[in-house]
Short mmCIF file of C-alpha atoms in Angstrom, two decimals:
data_model
loop_
_atom_site.label_atom_id
_atom_site.label_comp_id
_atom_site.label_asym_id
_atom_site.label_seq_id
_atom_site.Cartn_x
_atom_site.Cartn_y
_atom_site.Cartn_z
CA UNK Y 1 2.61 18.83 46.40
CA UNK Y 2 5.67 16.14 44.93
CA UNK Y 3 6.40 19.78 42.03
CA UNK Y 4 6.73 22.10 44.41
CA UNK Y 5 8.88 20.55 47.38
CA UNK Y 6 11.89 20.25 45.06
CA UNK Y 7 11.86 24.42 45.39
CA UNK Y 8 11.40 23.55 48.35
CA UNK Y 9 14.60 25.04 51.43
CA UNK Y 10 15.54 21.46 53.26
CA UNK Y 11 15.84 22.95 56.40
CA UNK Y 12 11.53 23.47 56.24
CA UNK Y 13 10.59 20.48 55.46
CA UNK Y 14 9.43 18.79 59.34
CA UNK Y 15 12.77 16.48 60.67
CA UNK Y 16 10.38 13.51 60.12
CA UNK Y 17 9.37 13.91 56.31
CA UNK Y 18 11.92 12.59 53.45
CA UNK Y 19 12.00 12.34 49.69
CA UNK Y 20 13.18 9.85 47.71
CA UNK Y 21 14.16 9.51 44.11
CA UNK Y 22 14.03 5.94 42.04
CA UNK Y 23 14.53 5.48 38.85
CA UNK Y 24 14.83 2.57 36.73
CA UNK Y 25 14.16 0.25 34.13
CA UNK Y 26 10.76 -1.28 33.53
CA UNK Y 27 8.81 -4.09 31.92
CA UNK Y 28 5.26 -4.52 31.12
CA UNK Y 29 2.72 -7.68 29.85
CA UNK Y 30 0.35 -7.36 26.90
CA UNK Y 31 -1.82 -3.49 27.15
CA UNK Y 32 -4.22 -5.89 24.57
CA UNK Y 33 -4.52 -9.66 22.97
CA UNK Y 34 -6.07 -9.69 20.32
CA UNK Y 35 -7.28 -12.36 17.28
CA UNK Y 36 -7.84 -10.01 13.41
CA UNK Y 37 -7.04 -13.60 11.21
CA UNK Y 38 -4.03 -14.49 13.86
CA UNK Y 39 -3.40 -13.74 17.24
CA UNK Y 40 -2.07 -10.20 17.84
CA UNK Y 41 -0.57 -8.22 21.11
CA UNK Y 42 -0.19 -5.14 22.33
CA UNK Y 43 2.89 -4.24 24.80
CA UNK Y 44 5.17 -1.55 25.92
CA UNK Y 45 9.08 -2.26 25.26
CA UNK Y 46 11.21 -2.06 27.84
CA UNK Y 47 11.55 1.91 29.16
CA UNK Y 48 12.99 3.96 31.88
CA UNK Y 49 10.68 4.76 35.01
CA UNK Y 50 10.93 7.52 37.53
CA UNK Y 51 9.93 7.35 40.44
CA UNK Y 52 9.35 10.01 42.94
CA UNK Y 53 8.09 9.09 47.39
CA UNK Y 54 7.38 10.60 50.41
CA UNK Y 55 6.87 9.72 53.61
CA UNK Y 56 6.73 10.54 56.71
CA UNK Y 57 8.35 9.04 59.74
CA UNK Y 58 6.50 8.05 62.70
CA UNK Y 59 6.90 5.66 66.05
CA UNK Y 60 4.89 2.77 64.94
CA UNK Y 61 6.93 0.36 62.28
CA UNK Y 62 4.74 1.77 59.37
CA UNK Y 63 5.49 4.64 57.59
CA UNK Y 64 2.73 6.30 55.42
CA UNK Y 65 4.11 7.28 51.86
CA UNK Y 66 3.22 8.81 48.79
CA UNK Y 67 4.47 7.55 45.30
CA UNK Y 68 4.86 8.99 42.49
CA UNK Y 69 5.17 7.12 39.25
CA UNK Y 70 5.97 8.40 35.72
CA UNK Y 71 7.48 5.94 32.85
CA UNK Y 72 7.73 6.15 29.06
CA UNK Y 73 8.60 2.92 26.50
CA UNK Y 74 7.03 3.07 23.24
CA UNK Y 75 4.33 1.08 22.38
CA UNK Y 76 4.79 -2.06 19.70
CA UNK Y 77 2.60 -4.78 18.19
CA UNK Y 78 3.30 -8.54 18.00
CA UNK Y 79 2.31 -10.48 15.74
CA UNK Y 80 3.43 -14.15 13.42
CA UNK Y 81 6.50 -13.49 14.70
CA UNK Y 82 7.64 -9.65 14.00
CA UNK Y 83 7.33 -6.52 16.36
CA UNK Y 84 6.12 -3.06 14.85
CA UNK Y 85 6.63 0.11 16.79
CA UNK Y 86 3.50 1.88 16.71
CA UNK Y 87 2.82 4.82 18.81
CA UNK Y 88 4.43 5.52 22.60
CA UNK Y 89 2.86 6.37 25.90
CA UNK Y 90 4.01 8.12 28.92
CA UNK Y 91 2.37 6.02 32.28
CA UNK Y 92 1.56 7.95 35.24
CA UNK Y 93 0.54 6.57 38.91
CA UNK Y 94 0.07 7.90 42.01
CA UNK Y 95 -0.34 5.91 45.12
CA UNK Y 96 -0.57 6.50 48.30
CA UNK Y 97 1.21 3.04 50.56
CA UNK Y 98 2.28 2.17 53.66
CA UNK Y 99 5.73 0.37 54.15
CA UNK Y 100 8.00 -1.14 56.55
CA UNK Y 101 11.12 -3.20 57.53
CA UNK Y 102 10.86 -6.80 57.42
CA UNK Y 103 14.85 -7.58 57.36
CA UNK Y 104 18.11 -5.95 58.08
CA UNK Y 105 18.14 -3.26 55.34
CA UNK Y 106 15.50 -4.74 52.79
CA UNK Y 107 12.08 -2.50 53.45
CA UNK Y 108 8.59 -3.81 52.20
CA UNK Y 109 5.94 -1.63 51.30
CA UNK Y 110 2.03 -2.23 49.69
CA UNK Y 111 0.43 0.51 48.00
CA UNK Y 112 -2.74 1.20 45.55
CA UNK Y 113 -4.10 4.26 43.64
CA UNK Y 114 -4.26 4.97 40.09
CA UNK Y 115 -2.80 5.43 36.49
CA UNK Y 116 -2.84 7.10 33.22
CA UNK Y 117 -2.19 6.37 29.74
CA UNK Y 118 -0.88 9.23 28.34
CA UNK Y 119 -0.28 8.22 24.81
CA UNK Y 120 2.02 10.68 22.15
CA UNK Y 121 -0.52 10.45 19.63
CA UNK Y 122 -4.72 9.77 19.97
CA UNK Y 123 -3.89 7.24 17.29
CA UNK Y 124 -5.74 4.16 16.75
CA UNK Y 125 -6.77 2.23 20.46
CA UNK Y 126 -6.05 6.28 21.76
CA UNK Y 127 -8.27 7.83 19.46
CA UNK Y 128 -10.81 8.49 22.16
CA UNK Y 129 -8.83 9.18 24.88
CA UNK Y 130 -8.64 6.75 27.67
CA UNK Y 131 -9.42 6.89 31.41
CA UNK Y 132 -8.00 6.57 35.35
CA UNK Y 133 -7.14 2.47 36.22
CA UNK Y 134 -7.41 1.81 40.37
CA UNK Y 135 -3.89 0.31 40.47
CA UNK Y 136 -2.60 -2.25 43.84
CA UNK Y 137 1.40 -1.89 44.10
CA UNK Y 138 4.20 -3.65 45.72
CA UNK Y 139 8.14 -3.48 46.71
CA UNK Y 140 10.88 -3.87 48.14
CA UNK Y 141 13.79 -1.88 48.74
CA UNK Y 142 17.37 -3.37 49.61
CA UNK Y 143 20.27 -1.45 50.68
CA UNK Y 144 23.31 -3.69 50.92
CA UNK Y 145 25.25 -3.69 53.90
CA UNK Y 146 27.88 -1.56 52.24
CA UNK Y 147 25.45 0.88 51.92
CA UNK Y 148 24.03 0.85 55.35
CA UNK Y 149 25.28 3.86 57.18
CA UNK Y 150 25.26 6.34 53.80
CA UNK Y 151 23.43 9.19 54.63
CA UNK Y 152 21.23 9.10 51.22
CA UNK Y 153 19.86 5.40 51.99
CA UNK Y 154 20.95 4.41 48.27
CA UNK Y 155 19.58 0.67 46.84
CA UNK Y 156 18.01 -1.41 45.14
CA UNK Y 157 14.50 -0.91 44.80
CA UNK Y 158 12.33 -4.38 43.24
CA UNK Y 159 8.55 -2.65 42.28
CA UNK Y 160 5.20 -4.84 40.72
CA UNK Y 161 1.77 -3.29 40.07
CA UNK Y 162 -0.65 -3.95 38.62
CA UNK Y 163 -3.75 -2.41 36.71
CA UNK Y 164 -6.41 -3.48 33.70
CA UNK Y 165 -6.66 -1.61 30.88
CA UNK Y 166 -8.99 -0.82 27.73
CA UNK Y 167 -10.03 1.99 25.74
CA UNK Y 168 -12.77 3.57 24.85
CA UNK Y 169 -12.22 2.57 20.94
CA UNK Y 170 -10.79 -1.03 22.08
CA UNK Y 171 -14.62 -1.68 23.99
CA UNK Y 172 -15.94 0.29 20.88
CA UNK Y 173 -14.36 -2.42 18.98
CA UNK Y 174 -16.25 -5.59 20.96
CA UNK Y 175 -13.53 -5.91 23.66
CA UNK Y 176 -16.59 -5.85 26.90
CA UNK Y 177 -13.62 -7.37 28.85
CA UNK Y 178 -10.38 -5.36 30.16
CA UNK Y 179 -6.68 -6.68 30.65
CA UNK Y 180 -4.73 -7.50 33.36
CA UNK Y 181 -1.84 -5.50 33.16
CA UNK Y 182 1.95 -6.64 35.50
CA UNK Y 183 4.33 -4.21 35.86
CA UNK Y 184 7.33 -5.21 36.75
CA UNK Y 185 9.82 -2.49 37.75
CA UNK Y 186 13.94 -2.22 39.04
CA UNK Y 187 15.98 0.45 39.51
CA UNK Y 188 18.33 3.00 42.06
CA UNK Y 189 16.98 4.65 44.89
CA UNK Y 190 17.97 7.67 47.15
CA UNK Y 191 17.53 9.96 49.23
CA UNK Y 192 17.24 13.56 48.31
CA UNK Y 193 15.97 15.34 51.01
CA UNK Y 194 15.14 15.28 54.16
CA UNK Y 195 15.98 12.99 56.43
CA UNK Y 196 14.30 9.92 57.67
CA UNK Y 197 15.05 5.82 57.58
CA UNK Y 198 15.39 2.95 54.93
CA UNK Y 199 13.73 4.75 51.18
CA UNK Y 200 10.71 3.26 49.91
CA UNK J 1 -2.94 -8.19 56.44
CA UNK J 2 -0.89 -10.54 55.36
CA UNK J 3 -3.76 -13.12 54.59
CA UNK J 4 -5.92 -10.43 52.78
CA UNK J 5 -3.69 -8.47 50.88
CA UNK J 6 -3.15 -12.42 49.75
CA UNK J 7 -6.48 -13.03 48.61
CA UNK J 8 -7.32 -9.62 46.81
CA UNK J 9 -4.08 -10.24 44.91
CA UNK J 10 -5.40 -13.81 43.56
CA UNK J 11 -9.21 -12.01 43.59
CA UNK J 12 -7.37 -9.37 41.04
CA UNK J 13 -5.52 -12.01 38.83
CA UNK J 14 -8.72 -14.98 38.36
CA UNK J 15 -10.57 -12.35 36.69
CA UNK J 16 -11.07 -14.20 33.82
CA UNK J 17 -9.06 -12.87 30.27
CA UNK J 18 -10.75 -11.22 27.47
CA UNK J 19 -11.83 -12.42 25.02
CA UNK J 20 -10.35 -10.52 21.45
CA UNK J 21 -14.23 -9.28 18.94
CA UNK J 22 -15.15 -12.02 16.80
CA UNK J 23 -14.63 -10.39 13.13
CA UNK J 24 -16.81 -11.95 11.21
CA UNK J 25 -18.55 -9.68 9.71
CA UNK J 26 -17.01 -8.66 6.76
CA UNK J 27 -16.53 -8.58 2.31
CA UNK J 28 -14.02 -10.13 0.50
CA UNK J 29 -10.93 -7.68 -0.51
CA UNK J 30 -9.17 -9.55 -2.55
CA UNK J 31 -8.79 -9.03 -6.58
CA UNK J 32 -9.17 -13.00 -8.78
CA UNK J 33 -7.41 -14.10 -5.38
CA UNK J 34 -4.45 -11.65 -4.84
CA UNK J 35 -4.50 -9.46 -1.96
CA UNK J 36 -2.56 -5.99 -1.87
CA UNK J 37 -1.90 -4.12 1.02
CA UNK J 38 0.82 -2.22 2.43
CA UNK J 39 3.42 -3.69 3.89
CA UNK J 40 4.98 -2.51 7.90
CA UNK J 41 8.10 -0.88 6.36
CA UNK J 42 5.88 1.42 3.96
CA UNK J 43 3.66 3.64 6.22
CA UNK J 44 2.43 5.81 6.27
CA UNK J 45 2.01 5.65 2.90
CA UNK J 46 2.74 8.87 0.59
CA UNK J 47 -0.27 10.72 -1.40
CA UNK J 48 0.11 12.86 -2.96
CA UNK J 49 -3.10 15.61 -4.25
CA UNK J 50 -4.06 17.26 -6.85
CA UNK J 51 -3.09 21.12 -6.13
CA UNK J 52 -6.30 22.62 -7.71
CA UNK J 53 -9.66 23.55 -5.28
CA UNK J 54 -10.10 21.01 -2.62
CA UNK J 55 -8.68 18.59 -3.36
CA UNK J 56 -5.73 18.34 -0.40
CA UNK J 57 -8.41 18.71 1.82
CA UNK J 58 -10.45 15.60 0.52
CA UNK J 59 -7.61 13.04 0.92
CA UNK J 60 -6.49 14.17 4.70
CA UNK J 61 -9.70 13.72 5.65
CA UNK J 62 -10.24 9.84 3.42
CA UNK J 63 -6.84 9.29 5.11
CA UNK J 64 -8.31 10.40 8.66
CA UNK J 65 -10.63 8.25 7.89
CA UNK J 66 -9.54 5.06 7.05
CA UNK J 67 -6.34 5.75 9.66
CA UNK J 68 -9.58 5.97 12.32
CA UNK J 69 -10.77 2.19 11.40
CA UNK J 70 -7.42 0.58 12.64
CA UNK J 71 -6.41 -0.20 16.58
CA UNK J 72 -2.56 -0.69 16.32
CA UNK J 73 -1.30 1.74 13.43
CA UNK J 74 -1.68 -1.00 10.64
CA UNK J 75 -2.03 1.95 8.29
CA UNK J 76 -1.11 5.51 8.68
CA UNK J 77 -0.83 8.23 5.89
CA UNK J 78 1.30 11.47 5.22
CA UNK J 79 0.62 14.15 1.72
CA UNK J 80 3.44 14.74 0.35
CA UNK J 81 3.89 17.82 -1.92
CA UNK J 82 5.95 15.97 -4.44
CA UNK J 83 4.04 13.57 -7.16
CA UNK J 84 7.40 11.54 -7.97
CA UNK J 85 8.28 9.77 -4.31
CA UNK J 86 4.28 9.52 -3.91
CA UNK J 87 2.33 6.03 -2.97
CA UNK J 88 -0.56 7.04 -4.25
CA UNK J 89 -1.48 9.41 -6.44
CA UNK J 90 -5.41 12.00 -6.53
CA UNK J 91 -6.09 14.04 -9.10
CA UNK J 92 -8.59 15.75 -10.94
CA UNK J 93 -10.17 13.57 -13.84
CA UNK J 94 -10.87 16.73 -16.07
CA UNK J 95 -13.23 19.02 -14.03
CA UNK J 96 -12.37 20.61 -10.97
CA UNK J 97 -14.73 22.78 -8.60
CA UNK J 98 -14.69 25.52 -7.11
CA UNK J 99 -12.65 25.51 -4.19
CA UNK J 100 -15.44 27.68 -2.28
CA UNK J 101 -17.08 25.96 1.30
CA UNK J 102 -20.44 24.80 0.45
CA UNK J 103 -23.11 25.16 2.63
CA UNK J 104 -24.17 21.88 4.16
CA UNK J 105 -26.11 19.19 2.68
CA UNK J 106 -27.81 16.62 4.59
CA UNK J 107 -30.16 15.37 2.04
CA UNK J 108 -30.52 12.45 0.16
CA UNK J 109 -26.69 11.20 -1.51
CA UNK J 110 -26.67 12.01 -5.64
CA UNK J 111 -24.53 11.05 -7.06
CA UNK J 112 -22.55 14.23 -8.69
CA UNK J 113 -18.93 12.51 -8.64
CA UNK J 114 -17.71 9.42 -9.43
CA UNK J 115 -14.34 8.09 -9.01
CA UNK J 116 -11.67 5.76 -10.05
CA UNK J 117 -7.99 4.19 -8.43
CA UNK J 118 -5.86 2.19 -11.59
CA UNK J 119 -2.98 -0.61 -9.77
CA UNK J 120 -1.33 -1.48 -12.65
CA UNK J 121 0.78 -4.88 -12.07
CA UNK J 122 4.40 -5.61 -12.93
CA UNK J 123 5.11 -8.16 -15.66
CA UNK J 124 6.06 -10.83 -13.02
CA UNK J 125 1.95 -9.86 -11.66
CA UNK J 126 3.37 -10.05 -7.56
CA UNK J 127 4.56 -6.13 -7.23
CA UNK J 128 3.30 -2.92 -8.72
CA UNK J 129 4.54 -1.37 -11.19
CA UNK J 130 4.55 2.55 -10.38
CA UNK J 131 2.33 4.40 -7.82
CA UNK J 132 -1.35 3.60 -7.10
CA UNK J 133 -3.36 6.23 -9.10
CA UNK J 134 -7.03 7.85 -8.50
CA UNK J 135 -9.03 9.76 -10.40
CA UNK J 136 -12.08 11.69 -9.07
CA UNK J 137 -14.88 13.58 -11.74
CA UNK J 138 -17.81 15.36 -11.56
CA UNK J 139 -20.40 14.56 -12.79
CA UNK J 140 -22.14 16.83 -16.03
CA UNK J 141 -25.39 15.12 -17.12
CA UNK J 142 -27.18 16.76 -14.26
CA UNK J 143 -26.29 19.98 -12.74
CA UNK J 144 -26.18 19.06 -8.91
CA UNK J 145 -26.28 22.15 -5.78
CA UNK J 146 -22.50 23.05 -4.50
CA UNK J 147 -23.42 21.42 -1.46
CA UNK J 148 -24.70 18.12 -2.97
CA UNK J 149 -21.17 18.28 -5.22
CA UNK J 150 -18.85 18.74 -2.12
CA UNK J 151 -20.74 16.54 -0.42
CA UNK J 152 -20.17 13.57 -3.38
CA UNK J 153 -16.54 14.94 -3.78
CA UNK J 154 -16.03 13.70 0.29
CA UNK J 155 -18.15 10.20 -0.11
CA UNK J 156 -15.89 9.34 -3.59
CA UNK J 157 -12.52 9.79 -1.23
CA UNK J 158 -13.22 8.20 0.88
CA UNK J 159 -14.50 5.48 -1.07
CA UNK J 160 -11.45 5.39 -3.48
CA UNK J 161 -9.15 5.86 -0.55
CA UNK J 162 -10.26 2.75 0.37
CA UNK J 163 -9.37 0.99 -2.61
CA UNK J 164 -5.72 2.25 -2.19
CA UNK J 165 -5.34 0.46 1.38
CA UNK J 166 -6.14 -2.45 -0.75
CA UNK J 167 -10.12 -2.63 -0.60
CA UNK J 168 -9.56 -4.27 -4.62
CA UNK J 169 -13.64 -5.19 -4.10
CA UNK J 170 -16.82 -2.81 -3.86
CA UNK J 171 -19.23 -4.15 -0.78
CA UNK J 172 -21.72 -5.70 -1.81
CA UNK J 173 -23.94 -4.05 1.19
CA UNK J 174 -25.15 -0.32 0.28
CA UNK J 175 -24.31 1.28 4.04
CA UNK J 176 -21.22 0.35 3.32
CA UNK J 177 -18.12 2.76 1.93
CA UNK J 178 -17.06 0.92 -0.61
CA UNK J 179 -20.30 -0.02 -1.97
CA UNK J 180 -20.25 1.04 -5.51
CA UNK J 181 -21.74 3.98 -6.25
CA UNK J 182 -21.84 5.53 -2.38
CA UNK J 183 -24.18 6.20 -0.30
CA UNK J 184 -23.67 6.94 3.34
CA UNK J 185 -20.46 9.20 4.36
CA UNK J 186 -18.80 6.95 6.37
CA UNK J 187 -17.24 3.44 6.95
CA UNK J 188 -19.54 1.21 8.31
CA UNK J 189 -18.92 -1.57 10.81
CA UNK J 190 -18.57 -4.30 7.52
CA UNK J 191 -16.04 -1.61 6.82
CA UNK J 192 -14.01 -1.04 9.65
CA UNK J 193 -13.89 -4.64 10.71
CA UNK J 194 -12.76 -5.93 6.34
CA UNK J 195 -9.66 -3.15 7.24
CA UNK J 196 -8.90 -4.93 10.04
CA UNK J 197 -8.50 -8.26 8.42
CA UNK J 198 -7.54 -6.80 5.21
CA UNK J 199 -4.20 -5.75 7.23
CA UNK J 200 -3.88 -8.74 9.19
CA UNK J 201 -3.84 -11.18 6.57
CA UNK J 202 -0.57 -12.14 4.09
CA UNK J 203 -0.09 -9.80 0.52
CA UNK J 204 0.86 -11.69 -2.16
CA UNK J 205 0.91 -8.64 -4.13
CA UNK J 206 3.47 -5.79 -3.07
CA UNK J 207 3.86 -2.07 -3.44
CA UNK J 208 5.73 -0.33 -6.39
CA UNK J 209 9.36 0.73 -5.48
CA UNK J 210 10.32 3.64 -4.03
#
């Protein structure tokens, strides 16, 4: 659906449906905490993030939406105070949720969905692939007073999400449980199609 | 609604963090107390393979096998076509087997080949003086089938490349690929853990300068 929407003429979007885009940067906590002689952490570097959200305005204060979030980062190994890049990963997260205005110019959103990690090389901890992991997310969207009333709903987005992570290779190596991964992204958003209220 | 969200978040975060697996099943890899492994700055390690017969295929397969033993990119190798820029040079010792695909060999291992890997220290004793040399030899004392020779070459090339990674000792367990007379076709769990421990141990011997 999200792939088709940008090619659709604006006039075909129902009046209450809007498409928002957000670009920014994302911090991700460690995917793996290991100890091989010394502590070893694997963590994505801070990287760019892009999100597209489609929402339908209703008469209720709660607005349902769907969000597709993509981010890119290099994978780094931290040990003994040194950092080494050894792979890179694209993450794709899809969530559905609801949002509502909680203060003037400030919208909150909560959602849930799934996330998939796509490494650039199927090596090491990714050599036997990755699974699909459940994801919970919460975000805030703030439209500065100077921009309120601007037709594109330009504003700042702060998004937090959390999911668990492991791979078959890690499991085969003896990791019997999964790692909790936190992500935080900060971005600038705007409505790119349709009409509606404040962006997610 | 708000209370449910908070409870859900607390439950998610409260789940215990995973414990790193213990890696206790490994064998010694040092040489008289000295440790060699490729540092981060020299990965991927450059391998040159004899252009005759299927040596390149054997080396590529062995590199891939060892790359699969590490989780976080600690080791990787690449083939180079020029031996003068190689970190490791793998050649036939004397006779060269025909480069024909042999039928599959599912029989017991026979010792139709062997190999030797040489690390030459410089005058300081803290660095290699030259690229690592590995030679693979076909045993001629007895006649073996092409399938037996091919299976032996695969095993022995993996074993010898294990030495080029820094596994400087033979394993005492015949189930390991690093056992002196190789009887298995792939690294065992002990080989796997030994490489992982090696690549997180501080080396005392540096590679030869490029």
